[in-house]
mmCIF file of the C-alpha atoms, coordinates in Angstrom:
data_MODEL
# 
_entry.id   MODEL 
# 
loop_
_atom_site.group_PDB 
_atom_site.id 
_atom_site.type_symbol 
_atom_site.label_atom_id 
_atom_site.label_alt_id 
_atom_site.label_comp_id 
_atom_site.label_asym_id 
_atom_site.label_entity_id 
_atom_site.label_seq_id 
_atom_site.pdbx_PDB_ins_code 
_atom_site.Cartn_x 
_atom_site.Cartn_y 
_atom_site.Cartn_z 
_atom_site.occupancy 
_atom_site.B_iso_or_equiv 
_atom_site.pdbx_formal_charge 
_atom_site.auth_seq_id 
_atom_site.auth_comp_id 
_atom_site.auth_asym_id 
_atom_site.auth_atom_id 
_atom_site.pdbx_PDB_model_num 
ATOM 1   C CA . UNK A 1 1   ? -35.721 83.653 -3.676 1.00 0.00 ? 1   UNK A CA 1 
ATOM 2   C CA . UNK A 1 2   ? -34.468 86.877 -5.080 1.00 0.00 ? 2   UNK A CA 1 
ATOM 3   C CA . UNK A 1 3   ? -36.160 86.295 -8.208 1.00 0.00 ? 3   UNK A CA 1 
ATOM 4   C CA . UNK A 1 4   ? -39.240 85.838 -6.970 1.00 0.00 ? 4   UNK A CA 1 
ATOM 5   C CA . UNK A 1 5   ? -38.774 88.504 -4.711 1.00 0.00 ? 5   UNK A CA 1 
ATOM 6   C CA . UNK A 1 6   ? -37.248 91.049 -6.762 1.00 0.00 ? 6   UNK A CA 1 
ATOM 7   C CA . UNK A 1 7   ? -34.398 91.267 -4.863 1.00 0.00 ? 7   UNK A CA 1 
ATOM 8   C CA . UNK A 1 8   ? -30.809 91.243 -5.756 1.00 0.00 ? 8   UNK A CA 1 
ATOM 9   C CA . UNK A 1 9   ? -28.671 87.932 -5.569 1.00 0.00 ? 9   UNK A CA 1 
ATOM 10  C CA . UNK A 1 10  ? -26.034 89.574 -3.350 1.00 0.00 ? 10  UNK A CA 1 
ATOM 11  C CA . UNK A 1 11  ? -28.716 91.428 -1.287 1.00 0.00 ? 11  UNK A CA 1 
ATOM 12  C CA . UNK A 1 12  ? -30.945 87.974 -0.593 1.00 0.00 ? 12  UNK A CA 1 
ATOM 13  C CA . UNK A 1 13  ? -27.135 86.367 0.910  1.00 0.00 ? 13  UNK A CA 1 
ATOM 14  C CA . UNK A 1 14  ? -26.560 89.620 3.169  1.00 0.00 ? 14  UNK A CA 1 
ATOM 15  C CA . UNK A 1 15  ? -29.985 89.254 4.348  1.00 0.00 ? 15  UNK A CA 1 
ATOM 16  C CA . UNK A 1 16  ? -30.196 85.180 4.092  1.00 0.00 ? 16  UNK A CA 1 
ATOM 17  C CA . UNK A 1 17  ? -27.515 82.964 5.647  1.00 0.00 ? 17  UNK A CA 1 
ATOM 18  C CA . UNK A 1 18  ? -30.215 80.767 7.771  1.00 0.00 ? 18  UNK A CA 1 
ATOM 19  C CA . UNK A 1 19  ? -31.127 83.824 9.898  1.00 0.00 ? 19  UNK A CA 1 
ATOM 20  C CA . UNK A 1 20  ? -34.851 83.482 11.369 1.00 0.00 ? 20  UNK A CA 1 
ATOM 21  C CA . UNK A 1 21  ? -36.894 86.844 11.432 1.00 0.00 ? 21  UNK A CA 1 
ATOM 22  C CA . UNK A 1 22  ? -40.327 88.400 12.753 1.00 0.00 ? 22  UNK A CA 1 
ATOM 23  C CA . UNK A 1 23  ? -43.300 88.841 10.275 1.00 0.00 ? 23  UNK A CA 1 
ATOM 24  C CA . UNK A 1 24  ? -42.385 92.823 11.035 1.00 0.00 ? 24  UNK A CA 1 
ATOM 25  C CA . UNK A 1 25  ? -38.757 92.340 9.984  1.00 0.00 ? 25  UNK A CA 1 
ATOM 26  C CA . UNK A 1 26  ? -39.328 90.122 7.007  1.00 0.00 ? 26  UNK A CA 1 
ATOM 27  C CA . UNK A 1 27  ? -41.711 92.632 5.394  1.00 0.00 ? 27  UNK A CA 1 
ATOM 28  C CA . UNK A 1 28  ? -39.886 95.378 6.280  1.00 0.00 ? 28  UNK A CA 1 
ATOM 29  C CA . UNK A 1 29  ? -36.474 93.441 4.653  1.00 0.00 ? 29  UNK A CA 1 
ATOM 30  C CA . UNK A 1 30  ? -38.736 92.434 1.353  1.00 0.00 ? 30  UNK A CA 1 
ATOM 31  C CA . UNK A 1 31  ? -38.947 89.291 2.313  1.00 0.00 ? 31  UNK A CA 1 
ATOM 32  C CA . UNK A 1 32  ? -43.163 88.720 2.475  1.00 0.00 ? 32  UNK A CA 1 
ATOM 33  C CA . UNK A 1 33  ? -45.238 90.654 0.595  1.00 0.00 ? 33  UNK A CA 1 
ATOM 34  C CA . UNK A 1 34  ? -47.938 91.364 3.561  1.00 0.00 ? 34  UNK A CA 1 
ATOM 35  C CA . UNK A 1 35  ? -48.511 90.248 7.088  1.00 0.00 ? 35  UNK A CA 1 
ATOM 36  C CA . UNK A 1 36  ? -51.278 87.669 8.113  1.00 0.00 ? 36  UNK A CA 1 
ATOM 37  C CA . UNK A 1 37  ? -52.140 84.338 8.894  1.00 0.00 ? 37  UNK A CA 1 
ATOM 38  C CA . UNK A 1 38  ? -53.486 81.351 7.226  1.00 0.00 ? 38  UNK A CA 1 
ATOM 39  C CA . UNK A 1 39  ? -56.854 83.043 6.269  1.00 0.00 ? 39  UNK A CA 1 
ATOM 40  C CA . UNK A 1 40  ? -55.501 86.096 4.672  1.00 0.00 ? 40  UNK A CA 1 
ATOM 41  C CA . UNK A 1 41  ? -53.636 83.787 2.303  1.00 0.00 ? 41  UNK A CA 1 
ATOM 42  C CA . UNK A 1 42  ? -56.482 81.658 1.479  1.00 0.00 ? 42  UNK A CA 1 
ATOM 43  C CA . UNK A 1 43  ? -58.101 84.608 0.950  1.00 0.00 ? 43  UNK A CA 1 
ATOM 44  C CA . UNK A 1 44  ? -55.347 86.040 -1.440 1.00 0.00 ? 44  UNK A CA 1 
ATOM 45  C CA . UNK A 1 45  ? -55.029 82.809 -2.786 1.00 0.00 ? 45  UNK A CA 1 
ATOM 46  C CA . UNK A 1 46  ? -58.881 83.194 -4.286 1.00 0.00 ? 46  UNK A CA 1 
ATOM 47  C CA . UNK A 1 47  ? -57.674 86.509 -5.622 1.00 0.00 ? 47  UNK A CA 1 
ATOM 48  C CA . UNK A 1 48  ? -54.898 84.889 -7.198 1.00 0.00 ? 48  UNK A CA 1 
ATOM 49  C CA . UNK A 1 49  ? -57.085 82.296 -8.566 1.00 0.00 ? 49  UNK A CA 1 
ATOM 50  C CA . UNK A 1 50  ? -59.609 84.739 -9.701 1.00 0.00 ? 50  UNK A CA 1 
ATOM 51  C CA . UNK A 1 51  ? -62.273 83.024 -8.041 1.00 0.00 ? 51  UNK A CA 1 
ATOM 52  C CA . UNK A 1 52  ? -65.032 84.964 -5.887 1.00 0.00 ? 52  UNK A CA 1 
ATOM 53  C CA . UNK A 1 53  ? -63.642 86.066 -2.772 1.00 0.00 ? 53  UNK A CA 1 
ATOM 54  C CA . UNK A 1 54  ? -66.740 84.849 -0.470 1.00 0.00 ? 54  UNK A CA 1 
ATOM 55  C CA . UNK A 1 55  ? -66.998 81.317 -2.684 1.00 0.00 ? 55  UNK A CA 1 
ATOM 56  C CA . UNK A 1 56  ? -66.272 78.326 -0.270 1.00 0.00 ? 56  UNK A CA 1 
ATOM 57  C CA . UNK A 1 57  ? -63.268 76.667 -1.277 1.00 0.00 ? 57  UNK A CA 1 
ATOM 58  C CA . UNK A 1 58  ? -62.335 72.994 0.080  1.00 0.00 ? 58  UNK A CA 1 
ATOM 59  C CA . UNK A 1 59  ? -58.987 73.335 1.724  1.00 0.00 ? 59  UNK A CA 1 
ATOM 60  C CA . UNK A 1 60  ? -56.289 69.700 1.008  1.00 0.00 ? 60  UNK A CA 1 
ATOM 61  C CA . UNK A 1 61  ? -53.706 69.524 3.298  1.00 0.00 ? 61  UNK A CA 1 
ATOM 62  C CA . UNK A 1 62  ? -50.339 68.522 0.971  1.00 0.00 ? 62  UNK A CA 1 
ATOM 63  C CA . UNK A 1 63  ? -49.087 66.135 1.569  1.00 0.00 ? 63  UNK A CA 1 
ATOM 64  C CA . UNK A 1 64  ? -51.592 64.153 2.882  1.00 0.00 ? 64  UNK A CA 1 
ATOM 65  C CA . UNK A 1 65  ? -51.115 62.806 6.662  1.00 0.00 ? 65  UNK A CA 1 
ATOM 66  C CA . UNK A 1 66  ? -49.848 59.548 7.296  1.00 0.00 ? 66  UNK A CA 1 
ATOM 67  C CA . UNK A 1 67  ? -50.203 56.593 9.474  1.00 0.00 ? 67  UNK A CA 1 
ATOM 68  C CA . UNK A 1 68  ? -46.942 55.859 10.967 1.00 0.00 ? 68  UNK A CA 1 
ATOM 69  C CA . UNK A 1 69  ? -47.271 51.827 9.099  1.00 0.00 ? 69  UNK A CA 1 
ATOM 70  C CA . UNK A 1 70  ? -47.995 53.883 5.641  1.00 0.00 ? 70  UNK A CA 1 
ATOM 71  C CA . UNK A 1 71  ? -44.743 55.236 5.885  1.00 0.00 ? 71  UNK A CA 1 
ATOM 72  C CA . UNK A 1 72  ? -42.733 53.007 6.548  1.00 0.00 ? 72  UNK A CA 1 
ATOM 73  C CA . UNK A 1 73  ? -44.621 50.877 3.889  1.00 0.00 ? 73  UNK A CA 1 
ATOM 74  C CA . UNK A 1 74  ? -43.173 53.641 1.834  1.00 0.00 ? 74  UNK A CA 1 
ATOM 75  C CA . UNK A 1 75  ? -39.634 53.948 3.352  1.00 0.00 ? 75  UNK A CA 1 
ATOM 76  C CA . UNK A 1 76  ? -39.287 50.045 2.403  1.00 0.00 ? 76  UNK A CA 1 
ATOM 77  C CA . UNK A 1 77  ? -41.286 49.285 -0.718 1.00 0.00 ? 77  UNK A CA 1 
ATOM 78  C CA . UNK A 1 78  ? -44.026 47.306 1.086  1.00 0.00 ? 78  UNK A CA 1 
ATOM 79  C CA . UNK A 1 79  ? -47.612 46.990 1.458  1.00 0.00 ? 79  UNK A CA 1 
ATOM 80  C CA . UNK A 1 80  ? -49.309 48.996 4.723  1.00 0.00 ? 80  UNK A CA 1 
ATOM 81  C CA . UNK A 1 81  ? -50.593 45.266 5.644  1.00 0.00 ? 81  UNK A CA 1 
ATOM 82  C CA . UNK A 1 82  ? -47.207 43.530 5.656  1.00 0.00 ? 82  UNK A CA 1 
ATOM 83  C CA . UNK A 1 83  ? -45.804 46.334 8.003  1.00 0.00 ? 83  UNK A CA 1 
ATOM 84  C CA . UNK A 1 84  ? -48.506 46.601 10.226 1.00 0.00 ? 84  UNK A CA 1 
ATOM 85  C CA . UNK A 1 85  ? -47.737 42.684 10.537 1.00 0.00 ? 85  UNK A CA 1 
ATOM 86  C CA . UNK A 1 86  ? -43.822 42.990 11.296 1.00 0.00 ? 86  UNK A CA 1 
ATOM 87  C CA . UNK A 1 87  ? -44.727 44.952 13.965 1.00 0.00 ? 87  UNK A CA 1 
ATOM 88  C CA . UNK A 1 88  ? -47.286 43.272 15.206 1.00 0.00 ? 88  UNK A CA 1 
ATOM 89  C CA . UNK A 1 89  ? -44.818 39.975 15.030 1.00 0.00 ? 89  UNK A CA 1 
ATOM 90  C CA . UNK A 1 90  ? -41.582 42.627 16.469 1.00 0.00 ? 90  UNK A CA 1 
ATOM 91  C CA . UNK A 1 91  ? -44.178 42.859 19.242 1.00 0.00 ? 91  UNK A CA 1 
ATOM 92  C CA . UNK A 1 92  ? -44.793 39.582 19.870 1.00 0.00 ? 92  UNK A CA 1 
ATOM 93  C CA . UNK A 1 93  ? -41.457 38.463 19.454 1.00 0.00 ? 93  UNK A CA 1 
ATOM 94  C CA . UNK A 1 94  ? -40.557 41.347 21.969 1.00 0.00 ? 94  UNK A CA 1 
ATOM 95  C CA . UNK A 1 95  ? -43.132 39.320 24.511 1.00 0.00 ? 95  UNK A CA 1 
ATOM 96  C CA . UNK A 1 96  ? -40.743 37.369 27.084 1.00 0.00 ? 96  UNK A CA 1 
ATOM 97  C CA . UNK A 1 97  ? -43.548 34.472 27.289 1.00 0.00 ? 97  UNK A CA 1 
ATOM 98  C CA . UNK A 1 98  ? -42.814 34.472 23.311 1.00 0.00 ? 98  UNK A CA 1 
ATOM 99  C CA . UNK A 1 99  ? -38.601 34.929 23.845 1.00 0.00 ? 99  UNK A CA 1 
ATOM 100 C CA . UNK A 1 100 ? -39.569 31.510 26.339 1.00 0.00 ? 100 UNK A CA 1 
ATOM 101 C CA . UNK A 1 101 ? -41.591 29.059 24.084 1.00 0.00 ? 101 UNK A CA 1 
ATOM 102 C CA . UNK A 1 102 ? -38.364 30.179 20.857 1.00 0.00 ? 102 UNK A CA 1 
ATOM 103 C CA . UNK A 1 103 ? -35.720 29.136 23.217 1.00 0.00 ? 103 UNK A CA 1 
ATOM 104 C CA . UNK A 1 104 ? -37.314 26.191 24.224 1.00 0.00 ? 104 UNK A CA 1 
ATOM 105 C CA . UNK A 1 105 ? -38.555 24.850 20.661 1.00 0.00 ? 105 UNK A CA 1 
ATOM 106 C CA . UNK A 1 106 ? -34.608 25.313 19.959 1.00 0.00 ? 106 UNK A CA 1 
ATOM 107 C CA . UNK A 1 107 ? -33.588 23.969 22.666 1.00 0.00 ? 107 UNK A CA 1 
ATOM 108 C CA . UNK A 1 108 ? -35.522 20.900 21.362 1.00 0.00 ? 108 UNK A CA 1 
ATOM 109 C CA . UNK A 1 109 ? -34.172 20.529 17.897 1.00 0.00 ? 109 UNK A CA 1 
ATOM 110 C CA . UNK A 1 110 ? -30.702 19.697 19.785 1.00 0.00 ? 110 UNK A CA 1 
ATOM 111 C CA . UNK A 1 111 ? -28.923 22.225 16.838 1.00 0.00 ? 111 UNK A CA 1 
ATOM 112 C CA . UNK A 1 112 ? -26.081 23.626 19.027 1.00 0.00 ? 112 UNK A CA 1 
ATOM 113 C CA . UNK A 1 113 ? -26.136 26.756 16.927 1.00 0.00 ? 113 UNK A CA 1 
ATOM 114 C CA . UNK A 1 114 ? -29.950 27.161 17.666 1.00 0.00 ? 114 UNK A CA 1 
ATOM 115 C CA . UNK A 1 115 ? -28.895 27.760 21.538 1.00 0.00 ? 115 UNK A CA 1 
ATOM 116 C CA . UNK A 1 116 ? -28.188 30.542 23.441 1.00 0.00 ? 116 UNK A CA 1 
ATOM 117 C CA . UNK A 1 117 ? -25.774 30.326 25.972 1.00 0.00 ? 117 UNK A CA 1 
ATOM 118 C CA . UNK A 1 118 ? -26.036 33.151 29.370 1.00 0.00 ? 118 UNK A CA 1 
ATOM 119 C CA . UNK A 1 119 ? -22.732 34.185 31.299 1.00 0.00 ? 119 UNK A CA 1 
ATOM 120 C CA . UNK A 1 120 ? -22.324 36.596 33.336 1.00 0.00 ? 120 UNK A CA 1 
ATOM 121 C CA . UNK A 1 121 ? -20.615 39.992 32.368 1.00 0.00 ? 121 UNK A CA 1 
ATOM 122 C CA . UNK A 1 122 ? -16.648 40.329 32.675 1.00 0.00 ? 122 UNK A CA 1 
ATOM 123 C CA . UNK A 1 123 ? -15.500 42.793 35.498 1.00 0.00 ? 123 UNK A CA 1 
# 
């Protein structure tokens, strides 16, 4: 930051420390160059470029927008298909008719360990 900004280390840590200021108090403080919104700095960015200011430029949002299942395919290493299908299967598993037909199909197997016993809560 004070590099780019030509600003001295000890002056950008007075001025820093997490503090959130107006566009009017940033420039003023050296902290922006100019006031504006997002078409003044597409347009400087053209300038910057050195392409013609009134040239149409396509715009890419970075990073791209993702589906909620893409990312969490990313958190965890898998495909966007496989975690579309563990929550489609978290959902159906979720489904009390679903909870019903599980506890009986264990009940059937006879495996005590496969059962679930209910008691009611301790005062």
């Amino acid at each position: 930051m004070a590099e780019g900004r030509k600003l001295a280390p000890a002056r950008v840590r007075e001025i820093a420390k997490g503090r959130v200021w107006t566009g009017a108090q940033a420039l003023e403080l050296g902290l922006v160059d100019k006031l504006g919104g997002f078409d003044t700095a597409v347009a400087d960015a053209k300038v910057l470029a050195k392409l013609d200011p009134k040239a149409a430029v396509t715009l890419k949002l970075m990073p791209e927008k993702k589906s909620p299942f893409e990312s969490l395919a990313q958190a965890f290493g898998g495909a966007e298909a496989s975690v579309r299908d563990l929550g489609v299967l978290a959902q159906v598993l979720g489904d009390p008719r679903t909870k019903a037909l599980l506890r009986e199909a264990r009940l059937s197997t006879g495996k005590a360990e496969d059962q679930t016993v209910l008691a009611p809560a301790l005062p």
